[in-house]
mmCIF file of C-alpha atoms and ligand atoms in Angstrom:
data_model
loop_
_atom_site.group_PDB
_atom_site.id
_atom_site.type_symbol
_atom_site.label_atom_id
_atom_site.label_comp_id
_atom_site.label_asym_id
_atom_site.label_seq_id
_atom_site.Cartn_x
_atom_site.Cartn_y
_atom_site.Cartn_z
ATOM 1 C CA UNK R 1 112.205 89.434 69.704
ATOM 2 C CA UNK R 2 115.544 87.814 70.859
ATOM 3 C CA UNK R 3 115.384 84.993 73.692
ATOM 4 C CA UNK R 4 114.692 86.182 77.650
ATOM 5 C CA UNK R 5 117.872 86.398 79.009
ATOM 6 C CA UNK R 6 117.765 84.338 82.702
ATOM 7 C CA UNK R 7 120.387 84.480 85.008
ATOM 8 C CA UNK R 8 120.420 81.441 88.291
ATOM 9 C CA UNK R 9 121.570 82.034 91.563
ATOM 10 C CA UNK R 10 122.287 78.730 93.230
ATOM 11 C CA UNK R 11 123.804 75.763 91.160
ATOM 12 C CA UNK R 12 122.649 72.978 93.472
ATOM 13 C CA UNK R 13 119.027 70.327 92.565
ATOM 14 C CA UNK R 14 116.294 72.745 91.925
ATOM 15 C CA UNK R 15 118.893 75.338 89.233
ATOM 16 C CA UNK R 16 119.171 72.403 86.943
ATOM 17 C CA UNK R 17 115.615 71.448 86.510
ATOM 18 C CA UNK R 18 114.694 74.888 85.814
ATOM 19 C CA UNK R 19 118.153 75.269 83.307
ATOM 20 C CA UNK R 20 116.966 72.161 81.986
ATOM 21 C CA UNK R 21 113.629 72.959 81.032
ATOM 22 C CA UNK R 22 114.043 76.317 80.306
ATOM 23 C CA UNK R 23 116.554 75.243 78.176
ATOM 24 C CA UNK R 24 113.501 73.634 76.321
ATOM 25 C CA UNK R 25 111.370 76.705 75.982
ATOM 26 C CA UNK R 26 112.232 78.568 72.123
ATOM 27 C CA UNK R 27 112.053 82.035 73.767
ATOM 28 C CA UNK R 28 114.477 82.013 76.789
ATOM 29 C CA UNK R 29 118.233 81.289 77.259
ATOM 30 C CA UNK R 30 120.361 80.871 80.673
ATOM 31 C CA UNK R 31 123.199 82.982 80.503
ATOM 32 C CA UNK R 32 124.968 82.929 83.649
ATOM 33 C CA UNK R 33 125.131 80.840 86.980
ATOM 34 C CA UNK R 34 126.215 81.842 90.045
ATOM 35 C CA UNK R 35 127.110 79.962 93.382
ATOM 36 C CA UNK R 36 130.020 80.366 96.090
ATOM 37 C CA UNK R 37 130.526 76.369 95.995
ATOM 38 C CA UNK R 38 133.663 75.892 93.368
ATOM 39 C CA UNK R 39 132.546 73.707 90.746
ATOM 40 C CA UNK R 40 128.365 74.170 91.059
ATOM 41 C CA UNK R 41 128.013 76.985 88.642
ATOM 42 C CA UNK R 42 130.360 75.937 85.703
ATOM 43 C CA UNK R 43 128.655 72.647 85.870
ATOM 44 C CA UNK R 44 125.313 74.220 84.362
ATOM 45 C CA UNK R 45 126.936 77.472 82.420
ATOM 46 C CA UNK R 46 130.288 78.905 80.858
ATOM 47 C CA UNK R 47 129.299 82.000 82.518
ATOM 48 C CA UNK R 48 129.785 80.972 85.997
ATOM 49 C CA UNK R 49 130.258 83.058 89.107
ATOM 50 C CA UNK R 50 130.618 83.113 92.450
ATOM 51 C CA UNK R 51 127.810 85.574 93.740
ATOM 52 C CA UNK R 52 125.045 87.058 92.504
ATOM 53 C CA UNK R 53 127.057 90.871 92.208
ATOM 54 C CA UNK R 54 129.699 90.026 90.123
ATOM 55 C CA UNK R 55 127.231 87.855 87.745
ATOM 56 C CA UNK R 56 124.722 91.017 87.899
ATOM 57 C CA UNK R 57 127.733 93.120 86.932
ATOM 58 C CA UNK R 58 129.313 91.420 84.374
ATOM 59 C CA UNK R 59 126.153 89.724 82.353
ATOM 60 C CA UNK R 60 123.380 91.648 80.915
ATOM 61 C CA UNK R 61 120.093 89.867 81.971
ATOM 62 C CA UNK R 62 116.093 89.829 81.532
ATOM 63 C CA UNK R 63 115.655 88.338 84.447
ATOM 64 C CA UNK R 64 117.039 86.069 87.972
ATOM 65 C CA UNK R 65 116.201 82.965 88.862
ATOM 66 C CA UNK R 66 116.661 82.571 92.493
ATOM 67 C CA UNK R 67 117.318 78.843 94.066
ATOM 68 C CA UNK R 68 119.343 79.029 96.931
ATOM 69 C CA UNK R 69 118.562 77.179 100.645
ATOM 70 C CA UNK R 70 115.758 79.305 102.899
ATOM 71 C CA UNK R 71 118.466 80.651 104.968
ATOM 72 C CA UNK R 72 120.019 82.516 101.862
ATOM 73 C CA UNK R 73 117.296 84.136 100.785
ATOM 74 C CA UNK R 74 117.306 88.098 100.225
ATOM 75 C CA UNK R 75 120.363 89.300 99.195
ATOM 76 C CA UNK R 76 119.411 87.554 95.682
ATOM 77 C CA UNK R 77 116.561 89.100 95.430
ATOM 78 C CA UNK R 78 117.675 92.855 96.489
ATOM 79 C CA UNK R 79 120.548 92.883 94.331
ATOM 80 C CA UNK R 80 117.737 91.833 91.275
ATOM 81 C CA UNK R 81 115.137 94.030 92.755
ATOM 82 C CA UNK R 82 117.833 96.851 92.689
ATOM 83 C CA UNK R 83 118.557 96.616 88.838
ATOM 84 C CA UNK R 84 114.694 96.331 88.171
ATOM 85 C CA UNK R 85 114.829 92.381 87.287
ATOM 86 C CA UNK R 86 111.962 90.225 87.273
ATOM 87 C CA UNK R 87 111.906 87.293 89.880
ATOM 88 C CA UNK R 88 111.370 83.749 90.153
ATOM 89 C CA UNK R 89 112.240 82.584 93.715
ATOM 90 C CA UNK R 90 112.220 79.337 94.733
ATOM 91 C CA UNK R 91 109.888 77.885 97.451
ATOM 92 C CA UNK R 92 110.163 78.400 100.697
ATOM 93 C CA UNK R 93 110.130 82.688 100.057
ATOM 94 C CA UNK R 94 112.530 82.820 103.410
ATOM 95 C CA UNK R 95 113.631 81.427 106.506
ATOM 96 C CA UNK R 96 110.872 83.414 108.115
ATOM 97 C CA UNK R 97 108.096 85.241 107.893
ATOM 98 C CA UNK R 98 109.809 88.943 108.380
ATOM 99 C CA UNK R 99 111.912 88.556 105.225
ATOM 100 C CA UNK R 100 109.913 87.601 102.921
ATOM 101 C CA UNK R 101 107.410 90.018 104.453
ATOM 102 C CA UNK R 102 109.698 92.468 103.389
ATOM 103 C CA UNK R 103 110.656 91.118 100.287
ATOM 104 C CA UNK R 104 106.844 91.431 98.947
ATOM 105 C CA UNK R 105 106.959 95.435 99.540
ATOM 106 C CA UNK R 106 109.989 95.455 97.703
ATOM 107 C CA UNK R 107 108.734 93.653 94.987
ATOM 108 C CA UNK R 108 105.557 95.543 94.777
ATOM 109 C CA UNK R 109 107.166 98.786 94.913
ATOM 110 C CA UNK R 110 109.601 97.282 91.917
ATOM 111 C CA UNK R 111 106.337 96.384 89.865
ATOM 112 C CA UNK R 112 108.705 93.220 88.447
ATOM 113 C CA UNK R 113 106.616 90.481 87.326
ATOM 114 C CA UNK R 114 107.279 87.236 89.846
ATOM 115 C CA UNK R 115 106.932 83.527 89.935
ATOM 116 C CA UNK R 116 107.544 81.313 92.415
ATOM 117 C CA UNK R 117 108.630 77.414 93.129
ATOM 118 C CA UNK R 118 105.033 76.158 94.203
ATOM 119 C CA UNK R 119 104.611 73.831 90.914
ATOM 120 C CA UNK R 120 102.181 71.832 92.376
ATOM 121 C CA UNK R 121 99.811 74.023 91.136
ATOM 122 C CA UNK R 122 101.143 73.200 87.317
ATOM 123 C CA UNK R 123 99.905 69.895 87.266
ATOM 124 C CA UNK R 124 97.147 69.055 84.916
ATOM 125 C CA UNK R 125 95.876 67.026 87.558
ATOM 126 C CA UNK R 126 95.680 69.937 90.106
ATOM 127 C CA UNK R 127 93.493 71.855 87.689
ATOM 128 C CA UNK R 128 91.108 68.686 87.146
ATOM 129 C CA UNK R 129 91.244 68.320 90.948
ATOM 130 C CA UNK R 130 89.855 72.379 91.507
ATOM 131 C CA UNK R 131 87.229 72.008 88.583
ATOM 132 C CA UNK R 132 85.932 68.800 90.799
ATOM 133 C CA UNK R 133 85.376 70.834 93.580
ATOM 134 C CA UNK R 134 83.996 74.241 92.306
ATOM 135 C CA UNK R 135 80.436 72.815 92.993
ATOM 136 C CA UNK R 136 81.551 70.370 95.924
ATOM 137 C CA UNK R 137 83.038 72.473 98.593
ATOM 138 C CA UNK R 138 85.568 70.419 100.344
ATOM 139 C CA UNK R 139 84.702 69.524 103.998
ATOM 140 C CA UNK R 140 88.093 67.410 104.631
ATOM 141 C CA UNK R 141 91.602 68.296 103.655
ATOM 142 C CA UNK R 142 94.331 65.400 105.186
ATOM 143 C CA UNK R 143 97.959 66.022 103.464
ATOM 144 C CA UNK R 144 101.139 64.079 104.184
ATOM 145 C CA UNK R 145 104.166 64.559 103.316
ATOM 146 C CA UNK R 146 106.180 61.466 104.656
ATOM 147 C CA UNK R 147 109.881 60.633 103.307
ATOM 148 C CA UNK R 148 113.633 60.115 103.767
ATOM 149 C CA UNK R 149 116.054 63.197 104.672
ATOM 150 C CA UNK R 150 117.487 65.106 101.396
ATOM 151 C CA UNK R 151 121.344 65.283 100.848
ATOM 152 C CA UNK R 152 122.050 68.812 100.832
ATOM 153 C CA UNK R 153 124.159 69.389 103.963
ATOM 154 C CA UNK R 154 121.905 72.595 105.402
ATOM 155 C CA UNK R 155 118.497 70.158 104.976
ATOM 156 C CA UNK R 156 118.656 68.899 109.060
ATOM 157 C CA UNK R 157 119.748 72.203 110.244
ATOM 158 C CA UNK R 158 117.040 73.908 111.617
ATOM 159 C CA UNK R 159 118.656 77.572 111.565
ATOM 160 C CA UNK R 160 119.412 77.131 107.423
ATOM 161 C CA UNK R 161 116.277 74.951 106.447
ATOM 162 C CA UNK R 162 113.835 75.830 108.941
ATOM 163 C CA UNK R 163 113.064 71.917 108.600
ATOM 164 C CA UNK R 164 110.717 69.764 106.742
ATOM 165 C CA UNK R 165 107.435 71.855 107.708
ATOM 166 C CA UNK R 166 108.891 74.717 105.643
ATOM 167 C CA UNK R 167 111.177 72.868 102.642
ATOM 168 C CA UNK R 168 108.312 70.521 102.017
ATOM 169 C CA UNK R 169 105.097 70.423 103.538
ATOM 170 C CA UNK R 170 104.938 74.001 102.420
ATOM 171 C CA UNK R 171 103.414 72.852 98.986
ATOM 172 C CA UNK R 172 100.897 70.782 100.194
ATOM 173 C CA UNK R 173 99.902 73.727 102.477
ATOM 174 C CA UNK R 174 99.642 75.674 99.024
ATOM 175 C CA UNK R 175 97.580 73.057 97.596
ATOM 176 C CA UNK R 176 95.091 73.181 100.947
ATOM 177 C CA UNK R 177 94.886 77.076 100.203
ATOM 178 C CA UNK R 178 94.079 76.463 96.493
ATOM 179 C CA UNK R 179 91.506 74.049 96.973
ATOM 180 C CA UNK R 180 89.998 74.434 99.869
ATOM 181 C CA UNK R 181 90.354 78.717 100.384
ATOM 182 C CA UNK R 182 92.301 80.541 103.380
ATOM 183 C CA UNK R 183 93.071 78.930 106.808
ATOM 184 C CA UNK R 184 92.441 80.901 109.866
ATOM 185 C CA UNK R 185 93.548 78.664 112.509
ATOM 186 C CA UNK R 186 96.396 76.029 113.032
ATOM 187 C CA UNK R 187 97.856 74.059 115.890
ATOM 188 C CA UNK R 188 100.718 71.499 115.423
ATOM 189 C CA UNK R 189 103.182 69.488 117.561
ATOM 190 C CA UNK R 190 106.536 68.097 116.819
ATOM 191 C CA UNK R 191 108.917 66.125 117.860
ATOM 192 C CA UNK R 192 112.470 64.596 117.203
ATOM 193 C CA UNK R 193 113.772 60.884 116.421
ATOM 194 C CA UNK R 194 117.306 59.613 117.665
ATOM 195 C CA UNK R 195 117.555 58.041 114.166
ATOM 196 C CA UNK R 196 117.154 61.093 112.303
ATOM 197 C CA UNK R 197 119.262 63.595 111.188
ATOM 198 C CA UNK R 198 120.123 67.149 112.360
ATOM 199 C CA UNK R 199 118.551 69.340 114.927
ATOM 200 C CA UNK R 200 115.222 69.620 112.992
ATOM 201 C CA UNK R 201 112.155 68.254 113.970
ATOM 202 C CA UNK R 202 111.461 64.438 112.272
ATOM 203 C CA UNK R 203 107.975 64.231 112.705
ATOM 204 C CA UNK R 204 104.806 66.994 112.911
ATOM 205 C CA UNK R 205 100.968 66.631 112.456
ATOM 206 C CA UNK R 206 99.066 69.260 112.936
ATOM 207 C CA UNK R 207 95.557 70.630 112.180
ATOM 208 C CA UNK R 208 94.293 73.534 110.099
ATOM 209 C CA UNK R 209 90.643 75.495 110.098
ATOM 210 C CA UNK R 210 89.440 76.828 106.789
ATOM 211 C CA UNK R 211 87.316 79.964 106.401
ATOM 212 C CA UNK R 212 84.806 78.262 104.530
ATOM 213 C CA UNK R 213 84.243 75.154 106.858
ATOM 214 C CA UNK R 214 86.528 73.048 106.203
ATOM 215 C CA UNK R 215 89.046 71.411 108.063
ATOM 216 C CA UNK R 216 92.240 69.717 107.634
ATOM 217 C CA UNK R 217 94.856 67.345 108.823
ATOM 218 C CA UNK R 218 98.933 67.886 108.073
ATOM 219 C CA UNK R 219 101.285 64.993 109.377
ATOM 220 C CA UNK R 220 105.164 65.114 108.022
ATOM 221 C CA UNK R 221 108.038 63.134 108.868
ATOM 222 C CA UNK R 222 111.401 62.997 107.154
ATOM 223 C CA UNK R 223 112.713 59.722 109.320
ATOM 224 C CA UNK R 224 111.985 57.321 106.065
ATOM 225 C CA UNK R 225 114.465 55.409 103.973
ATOM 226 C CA UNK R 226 112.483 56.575 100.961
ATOM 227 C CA UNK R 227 109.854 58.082 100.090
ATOM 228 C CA UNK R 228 106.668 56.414 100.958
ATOM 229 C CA UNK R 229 103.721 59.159 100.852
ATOM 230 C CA UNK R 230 103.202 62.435 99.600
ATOM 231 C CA UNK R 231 100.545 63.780 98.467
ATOM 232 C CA UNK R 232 96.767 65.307 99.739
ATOM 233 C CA UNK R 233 93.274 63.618 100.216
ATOM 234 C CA UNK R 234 90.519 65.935 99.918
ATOM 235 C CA UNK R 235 87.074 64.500 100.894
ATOM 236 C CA UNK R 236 83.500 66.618 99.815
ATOM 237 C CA UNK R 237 80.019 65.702 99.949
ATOM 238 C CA UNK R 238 79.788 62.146 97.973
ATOM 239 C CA UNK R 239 83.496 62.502 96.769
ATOM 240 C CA UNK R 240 87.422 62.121 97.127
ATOM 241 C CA UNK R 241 90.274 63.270 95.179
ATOM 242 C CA UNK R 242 93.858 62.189 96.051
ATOM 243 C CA UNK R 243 96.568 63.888 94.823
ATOM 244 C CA UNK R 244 100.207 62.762 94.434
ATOM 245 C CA UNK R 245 103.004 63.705 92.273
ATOM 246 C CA UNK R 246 102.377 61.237 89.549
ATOM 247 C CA UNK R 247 98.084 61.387 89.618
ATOM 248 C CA UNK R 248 94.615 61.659 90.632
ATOM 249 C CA UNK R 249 92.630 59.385 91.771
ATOM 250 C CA UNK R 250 88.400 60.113 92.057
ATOM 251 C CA UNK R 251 85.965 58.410 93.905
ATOM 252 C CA UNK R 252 82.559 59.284 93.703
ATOM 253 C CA UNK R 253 81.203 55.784 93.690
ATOM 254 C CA UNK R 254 83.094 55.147 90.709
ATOM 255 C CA UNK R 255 86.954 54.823 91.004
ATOM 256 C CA UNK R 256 88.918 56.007 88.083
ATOM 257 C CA UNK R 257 92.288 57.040 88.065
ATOM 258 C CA UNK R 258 94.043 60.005 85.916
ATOM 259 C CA UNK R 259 97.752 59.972 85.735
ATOM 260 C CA UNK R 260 99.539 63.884 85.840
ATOM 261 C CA UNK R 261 100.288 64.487 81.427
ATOM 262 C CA UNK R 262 102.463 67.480 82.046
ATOM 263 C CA UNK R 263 105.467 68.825 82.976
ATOM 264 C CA UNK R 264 104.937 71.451 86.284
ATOM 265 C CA UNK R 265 108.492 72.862 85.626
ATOM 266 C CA UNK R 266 108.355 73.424 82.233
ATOM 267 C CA UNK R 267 104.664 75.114 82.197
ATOM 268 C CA UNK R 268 105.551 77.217 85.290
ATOM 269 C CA UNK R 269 108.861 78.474 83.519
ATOM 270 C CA UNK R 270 107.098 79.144 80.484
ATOM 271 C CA UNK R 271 104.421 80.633 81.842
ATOM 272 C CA UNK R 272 107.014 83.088 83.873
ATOM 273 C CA UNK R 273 109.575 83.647 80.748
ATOM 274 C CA UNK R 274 105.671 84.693 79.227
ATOM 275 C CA UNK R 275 105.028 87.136 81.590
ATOM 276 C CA UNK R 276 108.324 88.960 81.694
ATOM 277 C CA UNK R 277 108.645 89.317 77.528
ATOM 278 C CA UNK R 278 105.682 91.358 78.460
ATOM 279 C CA UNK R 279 102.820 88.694 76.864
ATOM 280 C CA UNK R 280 99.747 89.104 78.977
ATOM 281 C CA UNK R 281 100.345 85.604 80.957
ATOM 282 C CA UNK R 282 100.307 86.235 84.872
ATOM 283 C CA UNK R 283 102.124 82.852 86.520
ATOM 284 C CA UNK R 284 99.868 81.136 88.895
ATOM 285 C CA UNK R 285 101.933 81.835 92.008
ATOM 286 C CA UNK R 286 103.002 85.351 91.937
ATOM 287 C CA UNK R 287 105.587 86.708 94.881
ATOM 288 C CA UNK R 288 102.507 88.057 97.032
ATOM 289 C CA UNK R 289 100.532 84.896 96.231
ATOM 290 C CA UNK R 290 102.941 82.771 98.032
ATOM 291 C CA UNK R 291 103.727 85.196 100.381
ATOM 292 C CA UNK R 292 99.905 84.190 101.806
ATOM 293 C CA UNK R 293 101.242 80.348 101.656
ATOM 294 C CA UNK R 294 104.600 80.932 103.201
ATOM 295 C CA UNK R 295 102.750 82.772 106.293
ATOM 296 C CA UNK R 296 100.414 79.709 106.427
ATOM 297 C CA UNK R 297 103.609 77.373 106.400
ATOM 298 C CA UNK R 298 105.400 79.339 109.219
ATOM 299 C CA UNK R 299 101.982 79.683 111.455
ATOM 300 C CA UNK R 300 102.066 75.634 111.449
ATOM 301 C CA UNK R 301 105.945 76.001 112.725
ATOM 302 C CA UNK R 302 105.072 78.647 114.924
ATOM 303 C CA UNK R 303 102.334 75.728 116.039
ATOM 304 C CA UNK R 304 104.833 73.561 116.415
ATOM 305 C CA UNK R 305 107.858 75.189 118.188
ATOM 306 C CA UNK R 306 105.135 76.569 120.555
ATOM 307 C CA UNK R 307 102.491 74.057 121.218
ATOM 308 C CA UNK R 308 99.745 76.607 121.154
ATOM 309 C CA UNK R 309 97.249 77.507 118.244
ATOM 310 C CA UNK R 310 97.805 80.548 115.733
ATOM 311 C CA UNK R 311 95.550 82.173 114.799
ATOM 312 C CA UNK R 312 95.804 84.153 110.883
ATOM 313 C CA UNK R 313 94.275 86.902 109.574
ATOM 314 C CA UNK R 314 90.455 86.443 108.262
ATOM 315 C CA UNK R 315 90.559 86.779 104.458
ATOM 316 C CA UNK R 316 88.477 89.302 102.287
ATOM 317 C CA UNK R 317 85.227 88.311 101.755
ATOM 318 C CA UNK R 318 85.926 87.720 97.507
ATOM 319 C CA UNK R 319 88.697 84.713 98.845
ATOM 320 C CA UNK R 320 86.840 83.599 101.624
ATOM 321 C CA UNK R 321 85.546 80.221 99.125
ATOM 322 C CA UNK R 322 89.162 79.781 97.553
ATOM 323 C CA UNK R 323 92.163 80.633 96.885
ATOM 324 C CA UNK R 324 92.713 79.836 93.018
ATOM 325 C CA UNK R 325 94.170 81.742 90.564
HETATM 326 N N1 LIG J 1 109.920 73.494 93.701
HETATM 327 C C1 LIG J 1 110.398 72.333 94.067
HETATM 328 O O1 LIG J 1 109.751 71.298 93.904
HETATM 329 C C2 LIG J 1 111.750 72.253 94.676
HETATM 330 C C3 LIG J 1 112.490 71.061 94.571
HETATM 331 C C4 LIG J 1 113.766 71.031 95.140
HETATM 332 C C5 LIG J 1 114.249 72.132 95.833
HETATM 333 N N2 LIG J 1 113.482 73.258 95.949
HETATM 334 C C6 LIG J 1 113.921 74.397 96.754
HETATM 335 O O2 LIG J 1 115.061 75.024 96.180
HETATM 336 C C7 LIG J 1 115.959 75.417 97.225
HETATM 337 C C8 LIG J 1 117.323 74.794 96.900
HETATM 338 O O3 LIG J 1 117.191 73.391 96.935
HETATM 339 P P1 LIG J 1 118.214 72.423 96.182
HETATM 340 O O4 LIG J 1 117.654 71.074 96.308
HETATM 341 O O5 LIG J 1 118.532 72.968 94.837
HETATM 342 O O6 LIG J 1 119.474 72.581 97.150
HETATM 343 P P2 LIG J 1 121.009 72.270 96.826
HETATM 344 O O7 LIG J 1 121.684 72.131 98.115
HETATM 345 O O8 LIG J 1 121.072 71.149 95.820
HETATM 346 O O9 LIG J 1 121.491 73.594 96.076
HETATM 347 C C9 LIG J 1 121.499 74.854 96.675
HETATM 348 C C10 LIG J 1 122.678 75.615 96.084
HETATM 349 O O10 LIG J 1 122.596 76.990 96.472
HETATM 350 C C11 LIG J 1 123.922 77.436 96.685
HETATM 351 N N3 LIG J 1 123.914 78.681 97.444
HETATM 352 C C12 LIG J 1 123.795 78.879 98.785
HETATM 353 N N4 LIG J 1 123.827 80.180 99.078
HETATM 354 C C13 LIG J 1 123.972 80.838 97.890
HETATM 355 C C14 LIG J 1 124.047 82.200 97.547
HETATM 356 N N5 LIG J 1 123.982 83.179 98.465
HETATM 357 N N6 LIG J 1 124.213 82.524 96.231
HETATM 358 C C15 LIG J 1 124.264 81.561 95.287
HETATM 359 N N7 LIG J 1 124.174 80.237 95.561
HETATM 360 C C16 LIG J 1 124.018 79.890 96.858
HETATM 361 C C17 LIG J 1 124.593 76.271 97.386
HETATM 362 O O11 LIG J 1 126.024 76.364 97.320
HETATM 363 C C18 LIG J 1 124.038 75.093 96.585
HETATM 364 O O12 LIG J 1 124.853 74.761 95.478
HETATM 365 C C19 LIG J 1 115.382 74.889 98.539
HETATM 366 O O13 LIG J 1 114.796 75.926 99.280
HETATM 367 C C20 LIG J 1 114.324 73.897 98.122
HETATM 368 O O14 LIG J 1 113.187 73.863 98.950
HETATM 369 C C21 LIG J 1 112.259 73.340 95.368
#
C-alpha cells in the first residue's frame, strides 16, 4: 500500500512537529502545505500554497492536517469535509462552542475518521497515571497551567485566541475528564495584569465538580517570564500522582518517580495515519471526543467572562466513572 498522503493547513509551531514526526512514520508522506503568510508554507514543503482550496485543488490527498489559530478554524475543515478527507484538527476545536458544535455533525455525517491535538493523553505516563487510579477513584484534581505569553501575534488577542483558558489550559481540562470522568459544574474568575500582554485575561482559577465526587481546582496565568508550572496533581484515597510534561511522580507512602519514554506526537500521528489506511486503530481523541473537552474548556470561560457558575450536561450513566478511551 503506498504512503498516506497528508496535506497541512497552517505552517506556523504546531505544522512542523507534526511534518516532523510524521515525516518519521514509514507509511505516511506530507505532500503539500498551505498558509496565507508568504514564506510559512515553502519552509516545510515544495508544494506550498496559500489556502487550503487551491492546495485541495491542485494536490491529491489522503487526508488534512489542520493547525491554524482558534479563530481560523472551519473553513479548513469544510473544504476537507467536502472532498470526504479524514481530519486531524488541532486543539482548541474553535473559537467557540457553536462552531465546533457544528463541525462534529459535519464530521459525523462525513463518517471521516478524526484525531485531534490533545497529546497529553499519548504519554506513557498518562496511561500509568489512569491504571493507578482504576481502583482509587480520585477525590482531588488541582491543575495549573502557569507560564510566559507565546510569540504568535494573535496569542493576547482575545477575539483570535480566546486566551490562555482555551489555547492551554484546555489540555489539562482533558486530562481532568480522562482521569477523573465528566464535570458537571464550573465557576471561574479572571482578571488582567498591566504587565501582560493583549486584551486577554493573565490570570484565572477556577473550580470544577465531577460526576463521580470529585472535585477540582484550575488556576492559569500567562504573566511569567518562563515557564514555571504545568502540569496536574491528582490526590485519591492514600495516593498522589503529578503529572507534567516530562513525568510522573507517585506517592503512596513511597515516592518514586517515572520520567514520560515516549513521544505524544509521534504515537498520536501514527495512531491517526493508522486509522485512516483503514487498520482497525481508533486515535484516543476522536473529533466528538474533544468536542466534550472543548465544551468543558469554554464553560470555565463562560465562568470566567461571567462570574457565575455553569452548569453542563449530566453524562450517561456508562461515563459517569471516567472518561478514558
Ligand atoms: N497540541 C499541542 O500541544 C499544541 C502546541 C502548539 C500549538 N497548538 C495549537 O495549534 C494552533 C496553532 O498554533 P501554532 O503555535 O502553530 O501557531 P503559529 O502562529 O506558530 O502558526 C499558525 C499558522 O497558521 C497560519 N494560518 C492562519 N490562518 C490560516 C488559514 N486560514 N489557513 C492556513 N493557515 C493559516 C498562520 O499564518 C500561521 O503561520 C493553536 O490553536 C495552538 O493551540 C497545539
Amino acid at each position: 500500500m503506498p504512503p498516506t498522503r497528508i496535506g497541512v493547513v497552517g505552517a506556523g509551531f504546531i505544522a512542523g512537529r507534526h511534518v516532523e514526526s510524521l515525516g518519521s512514520l514509514p507509511d505516511a508522506v506530507v505532500v503539500a502545505v498551505c498558509d496565507p503568510e508568504p514564506g510559512r508554507a515553502a519552509a516545510l514543503s515544495d508544494h506550498a500554497y496559500p489556502d487550503v482550496h487551491q492546495m485541495l485543488d491542485r494536490e491529491d490527498l489522503d487526508a488534512v492536517y489542520v493547525c491554524v489559530p482558534p479563530y481560523a478554524h472551519g473553513e479548513p475543515e469544510r473544504a476537507a469535509l467536502a472532498r470526504g478527507l479524514p481530519l486531524f484538527v488541532e486543539k482548541p476545536l474553535g473559537l467557540d462552542l457553536a462552531t465546533a458544535t457544528a463541525l462534529a455533525a459535519e464530521i459525523e455525517a462525513a463518517g471521516v475518521p478524526t484525531a485531534t491535538g490533545y497529546h497529553w493523553r499519548y504519554f506513557d505516563t498518562v496511561e500509568r497515571a489512569a491504571d493507578l487510579l482504576a481502583d482509587r477513584p480520585p477525590r482531588l484534581v488541582s491543575a495549573s497551567w502557569l507560564d510566559r505569553t507565546p510569540g504568535s501575534p494573535w496569542w493576547a488577542v482575545r477575539d483570535r485566541s480566546g486566551g490562555q483558558l482555551l489555547e492551554q489550559a484546555t489540555h489539562l481540562l482533558d486530562l481532568c475528564r480522562l482521569l477523573a470522568g465528566e464535570v458537571t459544574e464550573v465557576t471561574a474568575v479572571a482578571a488582567r495584569s498591566p504587565g501582560g500582554r493583549g486584551d486577554i485575561d493573565h490570570v484565572a482559577a477556577g473550580t470544577l465538580r465531577f460526576a463521580a465526587g470529585a472535585v477540582g481546582a484550575l488556576t492559569t496565568s500567562c504573566l511569567l517570564p518562563r515557564g514555571h508550572r504545568v502540569g496536574l496533581e491528582v490526590v485519591a484515597d492514600g495516593l498522589v500522582l503529578a503529572i507534567t510534561e516530562r513525568e510522573l511522580v507517585i506517592d503512596d507512602g513511597e515516592r518514586r518517580t517515572v520520567p514520560v519514554g515516549v513521544d505524544p506526537f509521534r504515537r498520536e500521528d501514527a495512531d491517526f495515519v493508522a486509522a485512516v489506511r483503514g487498520e482497525p486503530v481508533t486515535p484516543r481523541v476522536p473529533y466528538a471526543e474533544a468536542l466534550r473537552s472543548h465544551r468543558l474548556t469554554v464553560a470555565v470561560a463562560e465562568a470566567a467572562a461571567t462570574g457565575r457558575p455553569v452548569t453542563l450536561p449530566a453524562p450517561a450513566p456508562a461515563s459517569a466513572g471516567g472518561a478514558r478511551t
